[in-house]
Amino acid sequence: MPETVTAAETIAAISTPPGEGAIAIVRLSGATAVATANAVFRGADLTQVASHTIHYGHIIDPANRQVVDEVMVSVMRAPKTFTREDVIEINCHGGIVATNRILQIVLQAGARLAEPGEFTKRAFLNGRIDLTQAESVMDIIRAKTDRAMQVAENTLDGDLRKLITTLRQDILEVLAQVEVNIDYPEYDTDELTTKLMLAKAQAVLTRVDALLATATTGKVLREGLATAIIGRPNVGKSSILNRLLHEDKAIVTDVAGTTRDVLEEYVNVQGVPLKLVDTAGIRDTADKVEKIGVARSKQALTAADLVLLVLDASQPLTADDRELIALTQTKRRIVVLNKQDLPAQLDRTELAQLVPQAEWLETTATSSVGLAPLASRIAQLFNTGVTNSQTQVMVANARQADLLRQAQTSLHSVIDGIHAGMPIDLVQIDMTAAWDQLGEITGDAAPDELITQLFSQFCLGK
Amino acid sequence: MPTVQEYPAKTYDVIVVGAGHAGCEAALAAARMGQETLLITISLEMLAFMPCNPSVGGPAKGTVVREIDALGGEMGKNIDRTYIQMRMLNTGKGPAVRALRAQADKAAYHRSMKQVIEAQPHLDLRQGLVERLLVEDGVCVGVVAATGAQYHAKSVVLTAGTSSRGKIIIGELMYSSGPNNSLPSIHLSEDLEQLGFKLRRFKTGTPPRVEGSTIDFAKTEKQPGDKTPNHFSFTTPDSRYRLDQLSCWMTYTNATTHQIIRDNLDRAPMFSGVIKGIGPRYCPSIEDKVVRFADKPRHQLFLEPEGEDTSEYYVGDFSTSMPEEVQLKMLHSVAGLEHAELMRPGYAIEYDVIEPWQLRHTLETKVVANLFTAGQMNGTSGYEEAAGQGLIAGINAALRAAGKPGFTLKRSDAYIGVLIDDLVTKGTNEPYRLLTSRAEYRLLLRHDNADLRLTPYGHELGLIDDARYAAFEAKRAAIEAELARLNQVRLTPRQVNEWLEAQGAAPLKDGVLAADFLRRPEVSYADLMQFIPTPQPLDHRVTEQVTIQIKYAGYIAKEEASIAKLRRLEAKRIPANIDYNAITGLATEARQKLTKIQPETIAQAGRISGVNPADVAILSVYIEQGRIAKVQAG
């Protein structure tokens, strides 16, 4: 008897983003998915219908035989499904309450609540997708904006894979050269030059560096740009927050597993996902007077990659303002001069000495004046130094970036070793390490490749 | 025809069938471990015979010879007694890939090994053709010879080489034969198939031999031996190094040679479809090379003397199975061989091999217990690969006979470990040759430290005597002491700057540890000793270790780190009763291969060809889940 887990339980979860969408989907996967759905469905007998068909009907609460919702149910039988198991998708009317109710009913009928990412995990375990693809799917699931989604899809499609494969091929050619010269010292293959190794190492390093430069962008797209809105009380922080939230109708929230707990608040500003730091702090006081002062702003600062420092243009600069300006000197910053609708009191000459005018931005948050320029400025700040081409291959997650950094170190060691006059077969240890590390990114590190390459390229004797 | 009457002959602990390079090591190891051993072979004249090239060693292979020596085997000592040329290869490269190669006197090599075996206590040598195995309830208990003699034993080692249903092919000529026109072994193959072994056909070949006095050496390039002494065995003293060495000679094929080959391809068994066995890619016939590498204007050839008291020359890298008439034309087109007299034609030989995935890491077969196989019949090529396996098979046959657990070497221990793991894990689709590129940790698996890696094992097994072990421990202690000293003693700028400036090297600003000073590329150990000499000069084998361990410490540490990573994977054991068919996520090929090979660890599973990293990932997750499920249930 096998010691391993085989028969998988049927799992269920809401697979659409929470919020007020027109339609939500509850998905089930597992051996009893169809039977479970059928038990709570009034309409066609789902156990008898053809695979990959969709059926109109109602979800019934078995407890009281009441109709819960009018739905369309897709029946997809193994193996041609995302998980390679039987899959049911219940398309119901959006709305968190109704959708949750359907989920509860399905769970009571025998399904188990899916763990975060469990559908993808099953797809992987059942051989439907490989590890890097699984990784990409997880990235897509967690993507905060369309652009982040695109990066993840590129990985899945294999743009990153293609690039890495090319780099590895370059390395492999050098390695094969070195091997030939070691194993066949008398053979008249082309004399190995450390020059070739050096040139390749430098060329690959350049590409790795470029790829790593995208890692930050990728991380932001994936995890959101941590943004703090700070300022002393009553300068208009909450209005700016509300306007930002209002401008972007589709609030993205990060959801652990299902719909249970909202962790952080996200706002999509012209494709840049902002992870808003301490919105609760701002919100707490939103309908009263803003009481959040310098102390709490300081706290929010530490975690922020981007700071929106709000000043009240209708009042002179205070000591608190000056302190916050000083504190944010080294941050990526936009200084928002709010309340332009009121008579100006702020001494702009003084401010110009403290903050370069390029960082200023004037708004009247209460009437949305200046909000569009603010959004543009945020997008512009984020994209500085990063090409905005959507087709660019990007490193989207920490694991990939870490392996790239390891490969970078190995390539530097190759170059250093050559400069230090180390024998080529030792330098090669680092080159092989780089090859392995890149291979780990794409999930194909197969040592036999080296020998195959060696034989396919060279005519050998002895 | 009358039937041969079988009769009960002597009973042994271990029987070794075949006295090639594998069989000799196996028999000597078993006897030296105190087991009563029989070595039975088709012809005593073929004992330790070299049917192909007259040389031992080279990259990777030379390291194997040193490993055999460190484990108490004979190959290193035997070549040290009988070489006619010794060369260190790859001296311009790093210590990991330096390799020793000797040209052997073939006849002397055979005679010397035969004497050692004849003199070995507990070892009987006998001429005989083994026809079948005695197997009871899936356990091998002996062999039966063609003469009818039934020999019983606790364990049996088969090293049949290329004799198994051997077939020699020279152009259109084809006949049943073992190597060099010896008697082939036919019935043993049939018996193995009946026992359930999967066999397949491999092919290898050998070049023509020519009469030395008809070679015009003036048209070739001389390749002399080294002046600096080096031997294979750690026990052979420098004082035994011979300075009256014979040379090899280099020449090349040319456009005419290639045209002759192309014009006669229809008569080449390789291409006419006569040869069905799979030949080695790395040791291709000359016709193969001309076809596959059509753009190469010439191929290098080596003219190697076959011995001191013969004028036969081996035409290295000119392996062919063309008809004799064509071989003559090909030879005569080569510079220096225009008038060469052919003494023996080159030929191809086809033979049976056991698919090596039917073996365990001890080289015991999974099909029949107490039966071990080694050498070319496991699908390898080369004398050294054969000898390395023979030693391991012999050791394990002896351990089995004594009722003790088996002995295996890991990939991180030795090239022999790499070789055997490759065979039993990956199998092989062609005659397998050991290459340095097959070893992941070659900086640690150097030929110079084979004794440090393996002598303790050899001693524990009873193959290294106490005197040799004491000498080894003294060497190890000397290395440690000198390493400690160099990591303690400091050099001042005043001591060394004058010398450094004379070398054109950057002077020191501050004092430095002797070890750090030695790490500078321009500083050798000898250079260092002018500043901080030892009371008595240390043995060069000691100073070599000290130098390597200090100069390449960074790289050595990196390899040790990756070995640690491998060990973690080796520690992930796969349950013996696992049902791969139940793991639906595995690719079909992976499922079949895993079921066939039954790897013991995740690391081994990952090395199976056809098992992709994705499969390994799935397998790991399943095993991990099973473990978690068990823990939770418990």
Short mmCIF file of C-alpha atoms in Angstrom, two decimals, chain B residues 398-563:
data_model
loop_
_atom_site.label_atom_id
_atom_site.label_comp_id
_atom_site.label_asym_id
_atom_site.label_seq_id
_atom_site.Cartn_x
_atom_site.Cartn_y
_atom_site.Cartn_z
CA ALA B 398 33.21 -11.16 0.17
CA LEU B 399 31.09 -9.22 2.67
CA ARG B 400 28.04 -11.23 1.63
CA ALA B 401 29.92 -14.51 2.00
CA ALA B 402 30.94 -13.36 5.47
CA GLY B 403 27.37 -12.33 6.31
CA LYS B 404 28.26 -8.66 6.68
CA PRO B 405 26.41 -5.59 5.35
CA GLY B 406 27.41 -4.17 1.97
CA PHE B 407 29.86 -1.41 1.08
CA THR B 408 29.02 1.46 -1.26
CA LEU B 409 30.71 4.69 -2.30
CA LYS B 410 28.72 7.90 -2.76
CA ARG B 411 29.07 10.38 -5.60
CA SER B 412 30.80 12.69 -3.18
CA ASP B 413 33.27 9.95 -2.11
CA ALA B 414 34.83 8.84 -5.35
CA TYR B 415 34.64 8.67 -9.13
CA ILE B 416 33.88 4.98 -8.59
CA GLY B 417 30.79 6.15 -6.68
CA VAL B 418 29.80 8.40 -9.57
CA LEU B 419 30.31 5.57 -12.04
CA ILE B 420 28.20 3.04 -10.16
CA ASP B 421 25.46 5.50 -9.28
CA ASP B 422 25.23 6.58 -12.92
CA LEU B 423 24.96 2.96 -14.02
CA VAL B 424 22.33 1.79 -11.56
CA THR B 425 20.33 5.02 -11.56
CA LYS B 426 20.46 6.16 -15.15
CA GLY B 427 21.36 2.98 -16.95
CA THR B 428 23.23 3.59 -20.16
CA ASN B 429 22.30 3.55 -23.81
CA GLU B 430 25.85 3.14 -25.03
CA PRO B 431 29.14 1.87 -23.62
CA TYR B 432 29.63 4.17 -20.60
CA ARG B 433 32.85 6.07 -20.25
CA LEU B 434 33.76 7.95 -17.11
CA LEU B 435 34.44 11.64 -17.76
CA THR B 436 35.38 14.36 -15.32
CA SER B 437 32.20 16.14 -16.38
CA ARG B 438 30.13 13.32 -14.90
CA ALA B 439 31.37 14.17 -11.40
CA GLU B 440 29.72 17.08 -9.62
CA TYR B 441 32.48 17.50 -7.06
CA ARG B 442 35.66 16.94 -8.99
CA LEU B 443 37.66 19.48 -7.03
CA LEU B 444 37.15 17.22 -4.02
CA LEU B 445 37.56 14.01 -6.04
CA ARG B 446 41.13 14.68 -7.11
CA HIS B 447 43.63 12.00 -8.03
CA ASP B 448 46.13 13.42 -5.56
CA ASN B 449 43.83 13.04 -2.54
CA ALA B 450 42.36 9.63 -3.39
CA ASP B 451 44.32 8.14 -0.46
CA LEU B 452 42.96 10.74 1.96
CA ARG B 453 39.44 10.01 0.78
CA LEU B 454 39.52 6.24 0.69
CA THR B 455 42.40 4.64 2.61
CA PRO B 456 40.35 4.51 5.84
CA TYR B 457 37.68 2.48 4.00
CA GLY B 458 40.33 0.17 2.55
CA HIS B 459 41.79 -0.37 6.00
CA GLU B 460 38.43 -1.04 7.58
CA LEU B 461 37.67 -3.62 4.88
CA GLY B 462 40.97 -5.38 5.55
CA LEU B 463 42.45 -4.50 2.15
CA ILE B 464 45.01 -2.03 3.49
CA ASP B 465 47.43 -3.53 6.00
CA ASP B 466 48.39 -1.85 9.26
CA ALA B 467 51.85 -0.83 8.06
CA ARG B 468 50.45 1.02 5.06
CA TYR B 469 47.72 2.54 7.20
CA ALA B 470 50.27 3.80 9.70
CA ALA B 471 52.22 5.45 6.86
CA PHE B 472 48.98 6.99 5.64
CA GLU B 473 48.13 8.36 9.08
CA ALA B 474 51.61 9.83 9.37
CA LYS B 475 51.10 11.60 6.04
CA ARG B 476 47.70 12.90 7.12
CA ALA B 477 49.15 14.17 10.40
CA ALA B 478 52.01 15.89 8.57
CA ILE B 479 49.52 17.70 6.32
CA GLU B 480 47.46 18.84 9.30
CA ALA B 481 50.54 20.02 11.18
CA GLU B 482 51.86 22.02 8.25
CA LEU B 483 48.44 23.56 7.59
CA ALA B 484 48.25 24.57 11.24
CA ARG B 485 51.74 26.06 11.12
CA LEU B 486 51.05 28.13 7.99
CA ASN B 487 47.87 29.44 9.58
CA GLN B 488 49.86 30.64 12.57
CA VAL B 489 53.20 31.94 11.30
CA ARG B 490 53.25 35.51 10.01
CA LEU B 491 55.48 37.06 7.40
CA THR B 492 56.64 40.66 7.67
CA PRO B 493 57.09 43.06 4.74
CA ARG B 494 60.80 43.24 5.62
CA GLN B 495 61.12 39.45 5.15
CA VAL B 496 59.51 39.16 1.75
CA ASN B 497 59.29 42.50 -0.04
CA GLU B 498 62.70 42.28 -1.66
CA TRP B 499 61.79 38.89 -3.11
CA LEU B 500 58.32 40.05 -4.17
CA GLU B 501 59.79 43.05 -5.98
CA ALA B 502 62.25 40.77 -7.76
CA GLN B 503 59.25 38.77 -8.97
CA GLY B 504 57.57 41.94 -10.18
CA ALA B 505 54.80 41.41 -7.63
CA ALA B 506 53.14 43.96 -5.37
CA PRO B 507 54.98 44.34 -2.05
CA LEU B 508 53.32 43.82 1.34
CA LYS B 509 52.24 46.81 3.40
CA ASP B 510 51.56 44.89 6.58
CA GLY B 511 52.45 41.53 8.02
CA VAL B 512 50.49 38.57 6.66
CA LEU B 513 49.74 34.97 7.60
CA ALA B 514 51.92 32.47 5.76
CA ALA B 515 48.77 30.77 4.47
CA ASP B 516 47.47 34.04 3.01
CA PHE B 517 50.86 34.68 1.45
CA LEU B 518 50.75 31.25 -0.20
CA ARG B 519 47.34 32.11 -1.63
CA ARG B 520 48.95 34.73 -3.89
CA PRO B 521 49.09 33.33 -7.43
CA GLU B 522 52.82 34.10 -7.82
CA VAL B 523 53.84 32.28 -4.63
CA SER B 524 54.58 28.55 -4.58
CA TYR B 525 55.13 26.41 -1.52
CA ALA B 526 58.83 26.21 -2.36
CA ASP B 527 58.97 30.02 -2.52
CA LEU B 528 57.39 30.24 0.89
CA MET B 529 59.91 27.84 2.40
CA GLN B 530 62.83 30.22 1.77
CA PHE B 531 61.29 32.47 4.43
CA ILE B 532 59.92 29.94 6.89
CA PRO B 533 61.62 26.58 6.26
CA THR B 534 60.57 23.39 8.04
CA PRO B 535 63.34 21.69 10.10
CA GLN B 536 63.41 18.93 7.50
CA PRO B 537 61.90 19.27 4.01
CA LEU B 538 58.46 17.62 3.87
CA ASP B 539 57.54 14.92 1.35
CA HIS B 540 56.27 16.44 -1.90
CA ARG B 541 52.98 14.53 -1.50
CA VAL B 542 52.44 16.35 1.79
CA THR B 543 53.34 19.78 0.47
CA GLU B 544 51.13 19.24 -2.58
CA GLN B 545 48.12 18.68 -0.31
CA VAL B 546 48.99 21.70 1.82
CA THR B 547 49.34 23.89 -1.25
CA ILE B 548 46.06 22.77 -2.83
CA GLN B 549 44.11 23.02 0.40
CA ILE B 550 45.33 26.56 0.99
CA LYS B 551 45.35 27.94 -2.53
CA TYR B 552 41.92 26.67 -3.48
CA ALA B 553 40.25 26.87 -0.08
CA GLY B 554 37.45 29.12 -1.40
CA TYR B 555 36.48 26.76 -4.18
CA ILE B 556 36.82 23.71 -1.95
CA ALA B 557 34.42 25.35 0.53
CA LYS B 558 31.90 25.96 -2.27
CA GLU B 559 31.97 22.31 -3.31
CA GLU B 560 31.62 21.20 0.29
CA ALA B 561 28.58 23.45 0.60
CA SER B 562 26.94 21.84 -2.41
CA ILE B 563 27.72 18.40 -1.02
#
